PDB file of C-alpha atoms in Angstrom:
ATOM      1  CA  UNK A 110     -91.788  75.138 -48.120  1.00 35.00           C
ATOM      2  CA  UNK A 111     -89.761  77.591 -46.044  1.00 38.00           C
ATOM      3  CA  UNK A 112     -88.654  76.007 -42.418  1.00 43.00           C
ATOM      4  CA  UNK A 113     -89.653  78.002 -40.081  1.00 56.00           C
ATOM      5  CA  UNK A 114     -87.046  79.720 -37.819  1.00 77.00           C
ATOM      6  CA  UNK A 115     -85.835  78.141 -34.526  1.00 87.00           C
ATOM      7  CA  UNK A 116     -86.339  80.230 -31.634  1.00 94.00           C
ATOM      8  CA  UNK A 117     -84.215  79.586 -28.605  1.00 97.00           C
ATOM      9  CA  UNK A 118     -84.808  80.341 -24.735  1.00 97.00           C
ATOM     10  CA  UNK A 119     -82.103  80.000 -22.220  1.00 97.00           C
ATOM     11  CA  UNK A 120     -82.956  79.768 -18.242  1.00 97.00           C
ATOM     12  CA  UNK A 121     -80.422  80.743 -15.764  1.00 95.00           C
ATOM     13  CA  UNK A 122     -82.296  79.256 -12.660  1.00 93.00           C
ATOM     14  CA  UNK A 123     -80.808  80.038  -9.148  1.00 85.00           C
ATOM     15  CA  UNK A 124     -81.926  79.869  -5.488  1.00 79.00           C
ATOM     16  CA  UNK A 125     -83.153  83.500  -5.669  1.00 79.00           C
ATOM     17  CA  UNK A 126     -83.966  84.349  -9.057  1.00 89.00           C
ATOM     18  CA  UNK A 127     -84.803  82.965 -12.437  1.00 95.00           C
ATOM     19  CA  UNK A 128     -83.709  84.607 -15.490  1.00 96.00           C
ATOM     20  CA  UNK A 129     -84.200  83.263 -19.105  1.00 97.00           C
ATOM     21  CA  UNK A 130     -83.170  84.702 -22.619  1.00 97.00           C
ATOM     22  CA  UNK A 131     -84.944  84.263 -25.401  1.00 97.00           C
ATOM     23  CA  UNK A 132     -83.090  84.595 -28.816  1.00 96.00           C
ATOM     24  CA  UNK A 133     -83.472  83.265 -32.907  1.00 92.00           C
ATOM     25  CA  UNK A 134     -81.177  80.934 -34.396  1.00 88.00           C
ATOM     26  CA  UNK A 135     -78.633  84.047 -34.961  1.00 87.00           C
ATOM     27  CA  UNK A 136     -78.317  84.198 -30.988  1.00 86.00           C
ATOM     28  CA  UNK A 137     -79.982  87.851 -31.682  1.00 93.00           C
ATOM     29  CA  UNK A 138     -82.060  88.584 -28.119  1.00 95.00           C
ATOM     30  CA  UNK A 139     -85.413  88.849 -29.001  1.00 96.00           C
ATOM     31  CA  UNK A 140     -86.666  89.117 -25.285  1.00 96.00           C
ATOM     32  CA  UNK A 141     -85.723  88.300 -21.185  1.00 97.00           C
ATOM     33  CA  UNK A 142     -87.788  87.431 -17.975  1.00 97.00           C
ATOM     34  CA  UNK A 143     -86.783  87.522 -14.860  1.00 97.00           C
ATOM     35  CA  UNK A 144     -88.737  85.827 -11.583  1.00 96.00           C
ATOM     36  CA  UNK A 145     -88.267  83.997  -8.455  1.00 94.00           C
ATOM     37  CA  UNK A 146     -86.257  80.498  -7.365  1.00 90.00           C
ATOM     38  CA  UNK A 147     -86.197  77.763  -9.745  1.00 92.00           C
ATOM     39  CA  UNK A 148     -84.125  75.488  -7.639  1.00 88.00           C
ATOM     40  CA  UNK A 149     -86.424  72.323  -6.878  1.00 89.00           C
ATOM     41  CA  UNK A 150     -84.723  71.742  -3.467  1.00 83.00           C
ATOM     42  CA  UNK A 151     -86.639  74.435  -2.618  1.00 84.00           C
ATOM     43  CA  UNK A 152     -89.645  72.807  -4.303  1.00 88.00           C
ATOM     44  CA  UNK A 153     -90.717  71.627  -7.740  1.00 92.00           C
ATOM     45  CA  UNK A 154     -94.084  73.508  -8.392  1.00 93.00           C
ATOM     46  CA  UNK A 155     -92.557  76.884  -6.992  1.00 93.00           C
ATOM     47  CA  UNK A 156     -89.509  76.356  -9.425  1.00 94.00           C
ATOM     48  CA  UNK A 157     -91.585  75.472 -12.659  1.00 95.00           C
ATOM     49  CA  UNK A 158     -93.742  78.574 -11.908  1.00 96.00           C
ATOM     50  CA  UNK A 159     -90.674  80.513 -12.154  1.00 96.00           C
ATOM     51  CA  UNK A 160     -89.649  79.219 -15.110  1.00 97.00           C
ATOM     52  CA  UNK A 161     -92.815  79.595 -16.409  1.00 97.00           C
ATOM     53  CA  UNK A 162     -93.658  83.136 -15.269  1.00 97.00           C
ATOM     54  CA  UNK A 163     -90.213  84.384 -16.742  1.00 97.00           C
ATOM     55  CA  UNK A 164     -90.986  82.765 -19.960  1.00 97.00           C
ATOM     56  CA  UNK A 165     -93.878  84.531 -20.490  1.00 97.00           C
ATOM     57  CA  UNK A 166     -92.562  87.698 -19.864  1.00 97.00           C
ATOM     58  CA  UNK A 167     -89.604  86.593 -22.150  1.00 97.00           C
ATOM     59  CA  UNK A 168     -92.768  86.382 -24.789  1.00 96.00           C
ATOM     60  CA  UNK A 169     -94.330  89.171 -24.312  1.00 96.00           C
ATOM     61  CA  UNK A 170     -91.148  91.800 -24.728  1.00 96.00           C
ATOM     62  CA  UNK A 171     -90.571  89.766 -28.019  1.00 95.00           C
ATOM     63  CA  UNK A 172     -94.063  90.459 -28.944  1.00 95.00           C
ATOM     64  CA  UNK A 173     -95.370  87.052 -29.482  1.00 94.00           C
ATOM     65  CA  UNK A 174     -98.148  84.518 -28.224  1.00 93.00           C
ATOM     66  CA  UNK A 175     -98.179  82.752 -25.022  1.00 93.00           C
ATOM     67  CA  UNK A 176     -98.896  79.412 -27.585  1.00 92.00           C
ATOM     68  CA  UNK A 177     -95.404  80.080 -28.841  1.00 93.00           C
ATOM     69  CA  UNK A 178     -93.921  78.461 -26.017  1.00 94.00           C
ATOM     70  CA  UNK A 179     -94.708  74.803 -27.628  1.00 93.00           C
ATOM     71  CA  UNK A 180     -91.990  76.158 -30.464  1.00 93.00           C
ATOM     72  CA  UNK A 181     -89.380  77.117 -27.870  1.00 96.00           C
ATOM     73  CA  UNK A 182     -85.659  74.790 -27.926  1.00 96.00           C
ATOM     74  CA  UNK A 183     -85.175  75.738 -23.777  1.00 97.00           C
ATOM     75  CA  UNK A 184     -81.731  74.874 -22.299  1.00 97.00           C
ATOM     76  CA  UNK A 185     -82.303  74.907 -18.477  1.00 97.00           C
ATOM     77  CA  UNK A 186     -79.027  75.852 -16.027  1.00 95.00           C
ATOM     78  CA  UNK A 187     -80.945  75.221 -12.736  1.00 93.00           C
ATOM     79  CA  UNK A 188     -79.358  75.009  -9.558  1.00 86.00           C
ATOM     80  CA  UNK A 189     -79.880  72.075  -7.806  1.00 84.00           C
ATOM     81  CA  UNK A 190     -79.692  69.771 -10.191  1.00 88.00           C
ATOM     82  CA  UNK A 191     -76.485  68.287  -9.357  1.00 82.00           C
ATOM     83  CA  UNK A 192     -78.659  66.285  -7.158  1.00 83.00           C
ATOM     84  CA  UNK A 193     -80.490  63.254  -9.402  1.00 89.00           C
ATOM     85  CA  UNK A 194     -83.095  63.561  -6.845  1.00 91.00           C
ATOM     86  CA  UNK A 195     -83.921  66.932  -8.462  1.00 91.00           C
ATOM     87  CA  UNK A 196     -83.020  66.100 -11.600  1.00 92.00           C
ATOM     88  CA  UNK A 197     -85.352  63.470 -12.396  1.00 92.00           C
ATOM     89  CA  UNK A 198     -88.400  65.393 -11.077  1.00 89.00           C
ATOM     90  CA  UNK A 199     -87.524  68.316 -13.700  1.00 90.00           C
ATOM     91  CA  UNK A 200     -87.189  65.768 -16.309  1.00 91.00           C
ATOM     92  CA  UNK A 201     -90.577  64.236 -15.415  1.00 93.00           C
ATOM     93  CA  UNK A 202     -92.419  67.169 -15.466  1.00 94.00           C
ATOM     94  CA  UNK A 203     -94.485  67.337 -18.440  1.00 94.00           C
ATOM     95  CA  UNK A 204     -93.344  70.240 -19.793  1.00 96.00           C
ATOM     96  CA  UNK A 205     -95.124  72.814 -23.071  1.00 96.00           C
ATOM     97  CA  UNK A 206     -91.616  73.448 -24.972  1.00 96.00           C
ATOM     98  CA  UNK A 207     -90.533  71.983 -27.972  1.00 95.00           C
ATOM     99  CA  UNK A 208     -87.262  70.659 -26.422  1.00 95.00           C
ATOM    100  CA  UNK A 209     -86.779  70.899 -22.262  1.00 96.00           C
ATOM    101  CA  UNK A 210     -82.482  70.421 -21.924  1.00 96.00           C
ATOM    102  CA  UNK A 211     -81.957  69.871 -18.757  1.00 96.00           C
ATOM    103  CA  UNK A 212     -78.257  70.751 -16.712  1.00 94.00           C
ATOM    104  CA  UNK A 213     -76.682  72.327 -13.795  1.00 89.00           C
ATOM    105  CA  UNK A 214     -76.792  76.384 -13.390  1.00 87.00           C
ATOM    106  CA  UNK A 215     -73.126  75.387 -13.051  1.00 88.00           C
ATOM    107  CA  UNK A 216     -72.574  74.045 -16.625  1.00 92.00           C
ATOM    108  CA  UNK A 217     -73.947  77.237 -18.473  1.00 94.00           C
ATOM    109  CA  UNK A 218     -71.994  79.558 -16.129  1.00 92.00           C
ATOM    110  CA  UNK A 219     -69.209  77.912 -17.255  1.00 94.00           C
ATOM    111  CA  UNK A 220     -70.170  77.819 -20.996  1.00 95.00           C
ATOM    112  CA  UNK A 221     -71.021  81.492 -20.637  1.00 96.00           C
ATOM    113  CA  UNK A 222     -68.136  82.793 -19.073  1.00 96.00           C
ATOM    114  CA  UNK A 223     -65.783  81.446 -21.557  1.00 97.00           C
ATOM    115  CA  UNK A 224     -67.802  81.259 -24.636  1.00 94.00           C
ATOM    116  CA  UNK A 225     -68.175  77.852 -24.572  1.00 91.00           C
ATOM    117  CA  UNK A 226     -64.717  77.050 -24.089  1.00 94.00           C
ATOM    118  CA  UNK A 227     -62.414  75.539 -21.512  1.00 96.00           C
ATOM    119  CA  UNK A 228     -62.287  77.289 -18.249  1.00 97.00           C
ATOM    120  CA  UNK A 229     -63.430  76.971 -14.679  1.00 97.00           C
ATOM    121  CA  UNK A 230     -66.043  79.538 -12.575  1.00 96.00           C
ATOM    122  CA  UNK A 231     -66.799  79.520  -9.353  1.00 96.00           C
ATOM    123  CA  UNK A 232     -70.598  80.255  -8.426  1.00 90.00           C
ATOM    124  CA  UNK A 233     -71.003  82.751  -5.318  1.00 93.00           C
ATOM    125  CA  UNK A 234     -74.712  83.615  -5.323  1.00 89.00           C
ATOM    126  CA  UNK A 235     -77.683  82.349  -2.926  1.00 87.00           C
ATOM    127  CA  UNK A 236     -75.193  79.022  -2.793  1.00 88.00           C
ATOM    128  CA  UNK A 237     -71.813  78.570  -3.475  1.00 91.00           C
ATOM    129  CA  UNK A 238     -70.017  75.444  -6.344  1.00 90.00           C
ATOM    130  CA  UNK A 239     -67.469  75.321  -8.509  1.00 94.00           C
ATOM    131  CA  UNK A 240     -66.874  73.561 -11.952  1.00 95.00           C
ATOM    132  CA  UNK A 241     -63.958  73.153 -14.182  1.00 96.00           C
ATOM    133  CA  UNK A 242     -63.777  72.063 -17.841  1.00 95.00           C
ATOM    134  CA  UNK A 243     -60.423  70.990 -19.463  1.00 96.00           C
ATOM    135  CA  UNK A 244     -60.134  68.674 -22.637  1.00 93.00           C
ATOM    136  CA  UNK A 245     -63.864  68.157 -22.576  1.00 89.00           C
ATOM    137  CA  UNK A 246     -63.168  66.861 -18.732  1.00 93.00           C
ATOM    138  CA  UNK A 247     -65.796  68.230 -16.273  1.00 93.00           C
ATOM    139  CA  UNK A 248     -64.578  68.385 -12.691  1.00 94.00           C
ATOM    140  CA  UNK A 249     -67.692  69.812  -9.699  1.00 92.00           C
ATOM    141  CA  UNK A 250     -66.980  70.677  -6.402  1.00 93.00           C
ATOM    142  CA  UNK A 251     -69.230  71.737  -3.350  1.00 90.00           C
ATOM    143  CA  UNK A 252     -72.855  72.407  -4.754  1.00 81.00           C
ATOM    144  CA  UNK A 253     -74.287  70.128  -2.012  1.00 81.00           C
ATOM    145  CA  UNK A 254     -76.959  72.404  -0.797  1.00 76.00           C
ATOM    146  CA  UNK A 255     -77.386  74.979   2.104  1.00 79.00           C
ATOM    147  CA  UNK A 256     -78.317  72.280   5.025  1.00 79.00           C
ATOM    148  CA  UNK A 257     -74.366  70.848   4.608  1.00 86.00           C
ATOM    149  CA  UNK A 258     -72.365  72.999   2.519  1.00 82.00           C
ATOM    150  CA  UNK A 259     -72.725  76.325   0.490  1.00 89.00           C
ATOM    151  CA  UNK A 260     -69.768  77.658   2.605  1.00 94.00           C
ATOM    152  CA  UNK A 261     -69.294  81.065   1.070  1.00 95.00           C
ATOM    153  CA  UNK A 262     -72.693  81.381  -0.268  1.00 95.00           C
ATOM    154  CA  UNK A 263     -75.169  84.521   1.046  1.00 95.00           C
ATOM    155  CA  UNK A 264     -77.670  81.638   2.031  1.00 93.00           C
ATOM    156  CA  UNK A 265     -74.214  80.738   4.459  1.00 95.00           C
ATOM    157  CA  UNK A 266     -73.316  83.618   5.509  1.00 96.00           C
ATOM    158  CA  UNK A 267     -76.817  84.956   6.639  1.00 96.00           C
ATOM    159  CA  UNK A 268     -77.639  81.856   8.311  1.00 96.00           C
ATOM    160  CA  UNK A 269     -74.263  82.389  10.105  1.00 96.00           C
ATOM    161  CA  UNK A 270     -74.906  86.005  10.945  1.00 97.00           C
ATOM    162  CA  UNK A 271     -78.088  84.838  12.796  1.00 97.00           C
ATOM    163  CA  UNK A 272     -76.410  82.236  14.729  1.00 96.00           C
ATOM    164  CA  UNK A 273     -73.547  84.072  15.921  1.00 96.00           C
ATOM    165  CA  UNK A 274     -76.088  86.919  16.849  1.00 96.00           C
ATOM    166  CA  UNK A 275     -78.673  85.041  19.170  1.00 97.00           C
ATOM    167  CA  UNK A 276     -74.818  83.897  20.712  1.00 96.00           C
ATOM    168  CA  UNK A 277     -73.747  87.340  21.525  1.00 96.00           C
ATOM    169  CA  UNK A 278     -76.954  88.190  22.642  1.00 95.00           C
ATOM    170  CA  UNK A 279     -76.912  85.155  25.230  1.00 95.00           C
ATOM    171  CA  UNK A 280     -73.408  87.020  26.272  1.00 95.00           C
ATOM    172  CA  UNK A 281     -71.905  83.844  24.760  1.00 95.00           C
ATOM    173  CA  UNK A 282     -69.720  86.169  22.605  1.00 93.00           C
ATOM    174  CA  UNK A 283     -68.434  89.442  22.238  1.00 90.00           C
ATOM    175  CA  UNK A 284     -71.205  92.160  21.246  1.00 88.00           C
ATOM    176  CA  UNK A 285     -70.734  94.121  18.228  1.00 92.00           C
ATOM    177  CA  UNK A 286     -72.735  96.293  16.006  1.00 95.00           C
ATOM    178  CA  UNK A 287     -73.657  93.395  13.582  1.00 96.00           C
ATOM    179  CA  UNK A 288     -75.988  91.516  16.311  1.00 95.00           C
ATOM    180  CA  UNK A 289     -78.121  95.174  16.370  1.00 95.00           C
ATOM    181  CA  UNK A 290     -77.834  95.689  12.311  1.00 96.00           C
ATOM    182  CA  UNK A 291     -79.592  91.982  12.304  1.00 97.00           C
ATOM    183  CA  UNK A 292     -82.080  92.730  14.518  1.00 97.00           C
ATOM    184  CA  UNK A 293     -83.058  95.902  13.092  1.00 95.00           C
ATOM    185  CA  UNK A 294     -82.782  94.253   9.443  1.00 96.00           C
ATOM    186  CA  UNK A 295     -85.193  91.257  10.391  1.00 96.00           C
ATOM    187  CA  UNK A 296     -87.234  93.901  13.281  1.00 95.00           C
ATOM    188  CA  UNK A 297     -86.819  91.783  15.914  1.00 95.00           C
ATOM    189  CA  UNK A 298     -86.541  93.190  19.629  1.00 95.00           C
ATOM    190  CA  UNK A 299     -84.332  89.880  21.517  1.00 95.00           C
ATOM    191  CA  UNK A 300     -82.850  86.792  20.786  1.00 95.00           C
ATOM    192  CA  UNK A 301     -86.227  84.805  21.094  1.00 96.00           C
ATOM    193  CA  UNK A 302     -88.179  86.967  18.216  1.00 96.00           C
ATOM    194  CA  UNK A 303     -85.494  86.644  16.410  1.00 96.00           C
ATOM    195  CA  UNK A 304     -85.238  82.664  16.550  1.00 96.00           C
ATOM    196  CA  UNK A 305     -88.373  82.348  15.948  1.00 95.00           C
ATOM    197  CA  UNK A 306     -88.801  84.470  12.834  1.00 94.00           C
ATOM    198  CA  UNK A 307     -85.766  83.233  11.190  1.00 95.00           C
ATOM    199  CA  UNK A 308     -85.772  79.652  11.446  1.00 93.00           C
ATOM    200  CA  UNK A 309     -86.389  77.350   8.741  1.00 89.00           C
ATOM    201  CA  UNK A 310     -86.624  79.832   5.914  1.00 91.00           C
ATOM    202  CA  UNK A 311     -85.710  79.526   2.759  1.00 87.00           C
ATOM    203  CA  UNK A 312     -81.668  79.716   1.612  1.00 87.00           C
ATOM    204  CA  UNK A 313     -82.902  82.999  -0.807  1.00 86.00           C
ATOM    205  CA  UNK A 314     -84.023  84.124   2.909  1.00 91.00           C
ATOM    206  CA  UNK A 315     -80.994  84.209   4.694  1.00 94.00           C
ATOM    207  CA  UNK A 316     -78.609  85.420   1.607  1.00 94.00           C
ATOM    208  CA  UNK A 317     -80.753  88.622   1.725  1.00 95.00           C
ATOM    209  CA  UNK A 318     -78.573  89.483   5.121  1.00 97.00           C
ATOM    210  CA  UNK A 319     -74.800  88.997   3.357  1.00 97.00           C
ATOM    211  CA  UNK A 320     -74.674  92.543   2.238  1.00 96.00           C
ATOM    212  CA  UNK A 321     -74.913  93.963   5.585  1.00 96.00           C
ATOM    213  CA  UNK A 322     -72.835  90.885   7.162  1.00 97.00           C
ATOM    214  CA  UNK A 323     -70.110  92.162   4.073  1.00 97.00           C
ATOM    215  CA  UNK A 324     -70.317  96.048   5.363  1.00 97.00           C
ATOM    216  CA  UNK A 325     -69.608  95.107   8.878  1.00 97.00           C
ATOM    217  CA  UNK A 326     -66.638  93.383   8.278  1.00 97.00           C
ATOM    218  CA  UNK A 327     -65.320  96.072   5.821  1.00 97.00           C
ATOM    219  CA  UNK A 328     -65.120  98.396   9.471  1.00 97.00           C
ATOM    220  CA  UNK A 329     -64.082  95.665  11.151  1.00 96.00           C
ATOM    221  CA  UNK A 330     -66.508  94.725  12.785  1.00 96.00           C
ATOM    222  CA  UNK A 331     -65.784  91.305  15.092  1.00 94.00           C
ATOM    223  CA  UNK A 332     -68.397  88.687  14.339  1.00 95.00           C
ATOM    224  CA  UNK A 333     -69.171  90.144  10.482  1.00 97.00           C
ATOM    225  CA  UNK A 334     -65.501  89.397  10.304  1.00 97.00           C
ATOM    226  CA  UNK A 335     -65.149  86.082  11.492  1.00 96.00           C
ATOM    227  CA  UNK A 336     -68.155  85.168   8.898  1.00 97.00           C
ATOM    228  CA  UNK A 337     -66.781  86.648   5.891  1.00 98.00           C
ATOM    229  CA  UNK A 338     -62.769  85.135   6.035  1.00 98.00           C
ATOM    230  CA  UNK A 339     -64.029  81.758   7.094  1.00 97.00           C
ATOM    231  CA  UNK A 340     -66.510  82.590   3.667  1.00 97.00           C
ATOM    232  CA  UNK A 341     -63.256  84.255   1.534  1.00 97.00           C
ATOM    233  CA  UNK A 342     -61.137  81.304   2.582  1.00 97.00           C
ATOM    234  CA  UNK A 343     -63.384  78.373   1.352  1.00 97.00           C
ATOM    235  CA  UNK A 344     -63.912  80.373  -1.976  1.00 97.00           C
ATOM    236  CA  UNK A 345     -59.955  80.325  -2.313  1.00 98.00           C
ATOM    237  CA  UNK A 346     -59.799  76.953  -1.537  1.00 98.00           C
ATOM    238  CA  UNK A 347     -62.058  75.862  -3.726  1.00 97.00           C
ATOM    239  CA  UNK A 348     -60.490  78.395  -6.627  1.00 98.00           C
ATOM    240  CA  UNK A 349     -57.040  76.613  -5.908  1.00 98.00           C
ATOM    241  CA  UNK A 350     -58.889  72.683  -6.285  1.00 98.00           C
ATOM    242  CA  UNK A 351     -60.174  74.348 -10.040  1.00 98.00           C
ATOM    243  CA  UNK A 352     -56.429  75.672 -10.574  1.00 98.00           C
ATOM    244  CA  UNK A 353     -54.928  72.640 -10.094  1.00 97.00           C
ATOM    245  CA  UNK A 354     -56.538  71.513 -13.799  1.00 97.00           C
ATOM    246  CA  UNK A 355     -55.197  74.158 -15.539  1.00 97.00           C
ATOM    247  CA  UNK A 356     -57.858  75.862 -16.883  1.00 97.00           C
ATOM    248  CA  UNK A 357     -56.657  78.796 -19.006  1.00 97.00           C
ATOM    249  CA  UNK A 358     -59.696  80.963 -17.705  1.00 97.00           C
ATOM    250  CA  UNK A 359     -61.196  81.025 -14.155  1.00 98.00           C
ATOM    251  CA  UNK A 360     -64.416  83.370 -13.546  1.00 97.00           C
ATOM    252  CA  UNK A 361     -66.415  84.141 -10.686  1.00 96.00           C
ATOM    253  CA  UNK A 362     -70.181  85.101 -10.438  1.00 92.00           C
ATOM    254  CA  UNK A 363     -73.501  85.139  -8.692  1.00 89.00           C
ATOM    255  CA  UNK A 364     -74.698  88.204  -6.523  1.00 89.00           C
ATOM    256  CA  UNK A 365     -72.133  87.885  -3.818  1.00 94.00           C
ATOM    257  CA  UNK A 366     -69.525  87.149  -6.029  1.00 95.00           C
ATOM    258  CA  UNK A 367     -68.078  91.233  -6.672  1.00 95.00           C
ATOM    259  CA  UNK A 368     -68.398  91.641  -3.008  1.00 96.00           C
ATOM    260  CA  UNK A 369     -66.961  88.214  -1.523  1.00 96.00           C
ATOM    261  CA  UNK A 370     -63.965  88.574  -4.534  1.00 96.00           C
ATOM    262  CA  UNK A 371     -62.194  91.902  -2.540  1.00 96.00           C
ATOM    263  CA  UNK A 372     -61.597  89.203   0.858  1.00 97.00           C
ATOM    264  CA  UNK A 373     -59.997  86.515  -1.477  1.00 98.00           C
ATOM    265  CA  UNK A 374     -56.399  85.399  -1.210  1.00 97.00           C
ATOM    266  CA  UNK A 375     -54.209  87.360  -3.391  1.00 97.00           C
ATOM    267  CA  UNK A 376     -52.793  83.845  -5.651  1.00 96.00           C
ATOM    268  CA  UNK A 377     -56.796  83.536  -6.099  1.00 97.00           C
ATOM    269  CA  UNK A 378     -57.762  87.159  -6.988  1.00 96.00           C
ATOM    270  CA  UNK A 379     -55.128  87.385  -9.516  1.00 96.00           C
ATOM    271  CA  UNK A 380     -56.540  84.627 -11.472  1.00 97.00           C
ATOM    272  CA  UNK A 381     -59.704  86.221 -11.605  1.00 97.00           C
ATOM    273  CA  UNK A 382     -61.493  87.074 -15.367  1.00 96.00           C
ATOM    274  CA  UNK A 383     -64.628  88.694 -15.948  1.00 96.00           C
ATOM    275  CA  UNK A 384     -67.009  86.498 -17.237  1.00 95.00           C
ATOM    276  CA  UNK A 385     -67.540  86.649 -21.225  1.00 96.00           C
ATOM    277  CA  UNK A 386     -70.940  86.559 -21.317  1.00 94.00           C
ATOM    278  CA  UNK A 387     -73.773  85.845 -18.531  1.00 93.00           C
ATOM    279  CA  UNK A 388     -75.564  82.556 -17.856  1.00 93.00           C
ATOM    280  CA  UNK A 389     -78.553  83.053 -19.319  1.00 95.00           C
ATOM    281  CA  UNK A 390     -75.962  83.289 -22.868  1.00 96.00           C
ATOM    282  CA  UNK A 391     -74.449  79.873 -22.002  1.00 95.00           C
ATOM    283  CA  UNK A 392     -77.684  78.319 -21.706  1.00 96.00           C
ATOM    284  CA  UNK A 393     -78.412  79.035 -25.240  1.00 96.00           C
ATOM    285  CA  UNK A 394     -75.366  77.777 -26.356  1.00 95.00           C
ATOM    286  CA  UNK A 395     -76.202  74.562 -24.350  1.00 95.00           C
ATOM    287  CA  UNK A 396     -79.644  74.615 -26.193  1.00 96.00           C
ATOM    288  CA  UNK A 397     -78.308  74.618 -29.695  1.00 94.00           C
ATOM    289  CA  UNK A 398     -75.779  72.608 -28.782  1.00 91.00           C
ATOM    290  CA  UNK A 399     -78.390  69.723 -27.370  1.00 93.00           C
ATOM    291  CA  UNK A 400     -80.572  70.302 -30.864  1.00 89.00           C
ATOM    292  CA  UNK A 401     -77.911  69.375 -32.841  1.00 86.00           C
ATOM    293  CA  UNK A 402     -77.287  66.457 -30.884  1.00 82.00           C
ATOM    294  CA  UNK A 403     -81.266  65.447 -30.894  1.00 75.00           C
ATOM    295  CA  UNK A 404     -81.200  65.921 -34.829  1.00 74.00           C
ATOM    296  CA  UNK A 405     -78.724  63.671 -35.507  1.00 73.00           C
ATOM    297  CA  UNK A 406     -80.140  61.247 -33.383  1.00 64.00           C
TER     298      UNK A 406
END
């Protein structure tokens, strides 16, 4: 009797978007989904409706049946799950696949940019972490979520943008263009509409503002500025921790990594590859990876 065919799905799961792949055992893409965060710091059900929404989609452009999903080997890259807290509610959930591998959105950047070999990438996206893998030694650093760390990150920057605007505005410092950008961006008249609309939102809330923070500081603008060197100089820092393990790759990505890389120290820029392949790649390779393991268990 013929076996039938693996299928594989890989999910790239980030603050602000999920994105999964779905390939056969040849790696060939037979379909991709995109939806919205599937970090469970931001809260389990709303991340395994992501996952699930961009599965289905991931179906549907291959052309097969929702009940396929219960065939599916998944390797899940989620972000958060650095944190056991997290982790152990994704690996309680009672998921439909086949196989549910579980790791950080950290790990399959890291397999993806380098093929599954040694290297070290920094995320920049919603949140900011960075991960280096050397003789099958795994090194993390930062990661720790947007209430005390993601220095760097859009969640960070926007957040900073809002705090440093509602202090200009109180004539605690000086003006500039970027406190009236925010306002209009968020369309808020004064500093007390504006606290109130933008507090305790989500990190995928705030990192929709680092653009514009970015495009102030490109004309100089004093407080956009301020945010985005404090933001460069943690990323180098954190590129010069990786260095020190001599990876022989180091890549950056996420959505504010192309536009944070330009404000980086010049030792850190030049070390800078493109990534070989995205995420949502690695996490396949994790996948079969894991399925070998499984089977000769």
């Amino acid at each position: 009797m013929k076996r039938l065919e693996n299928l594989y799905l890989g999910i790239d799961g980030g603050g602000s978007k999920c994105k999964v792949l779905l390939t056969d055992e040849q790696g060939q893409a037979l379909g991709t989904g995109i939806s919205g965060p599937a970090n469970p710091n931001q809260g389990l059900d709303l991340a395994i409706n992501s996952i699930m929404d961009a599965t289905e989609q991931a179906l549907h452009a291959a052309g097969l049946a929702s009940s396929t999903v219960d065939q599916l080997i998944v390797g899940a890259g989620l972000a958060g799950v650095n944190l056991p807290k997290y982790r152990v509610m994704l690996e309680q959930w009672d998921h439909p696949f086949a196989q549910f591998h579980i790791t950080t959105d950290l790990q399959i950047a890291c397999m993806g940019a380098h093929n599954g070999m040694d290297g070290a990438v920094i995320i920049a996206g919603t949140g900011s972490i960075g991960m280096v893998n050397v003789n099958g030694h795994t090194h993390e650093f930062g990661g720790y979520g947007f209430s005390v760390g993601d220095q760097g990150s859009g969640a960070w920057m926007g957040i900073t943008a809002i705090k440093q605007t509602l202090q200009a505005l109180d004539g605690l410092l000086p003006n500039s263009e970027l406190s009236q950008r925010v306002l209009d961006f968020t369309q808020c008249k004064n500093a007390q509409e504006l606290a109130q609309q933008m507090a305790n939102l989500k990190p995928s809330a705030y990192a929709k503002l680092a653009p514009l923070v970015i495009e102030q500081a490109a004309v100089k603008d004093t407080l956009a500025l301020d945010i985005v060197l404090n933001g460069a100089d943690y990323i180098s820092r954190l590129a010069r921790k990786l260095l020190t393990y001599n990876p022989p790759r180091l890549s950056m990505i996420g959505g504010l990594a192309p536009r944070i890389q330009p404000w980086l120290d010049e030792d850190v820029r030049e070390r800078v590859e493109p990534a070989k392949q995205p995420p949502e790649n690695g996490a396949i390779l994790f996948a079969q990876q894991q399925a070998l393991v499984s089977e000769k268990a």
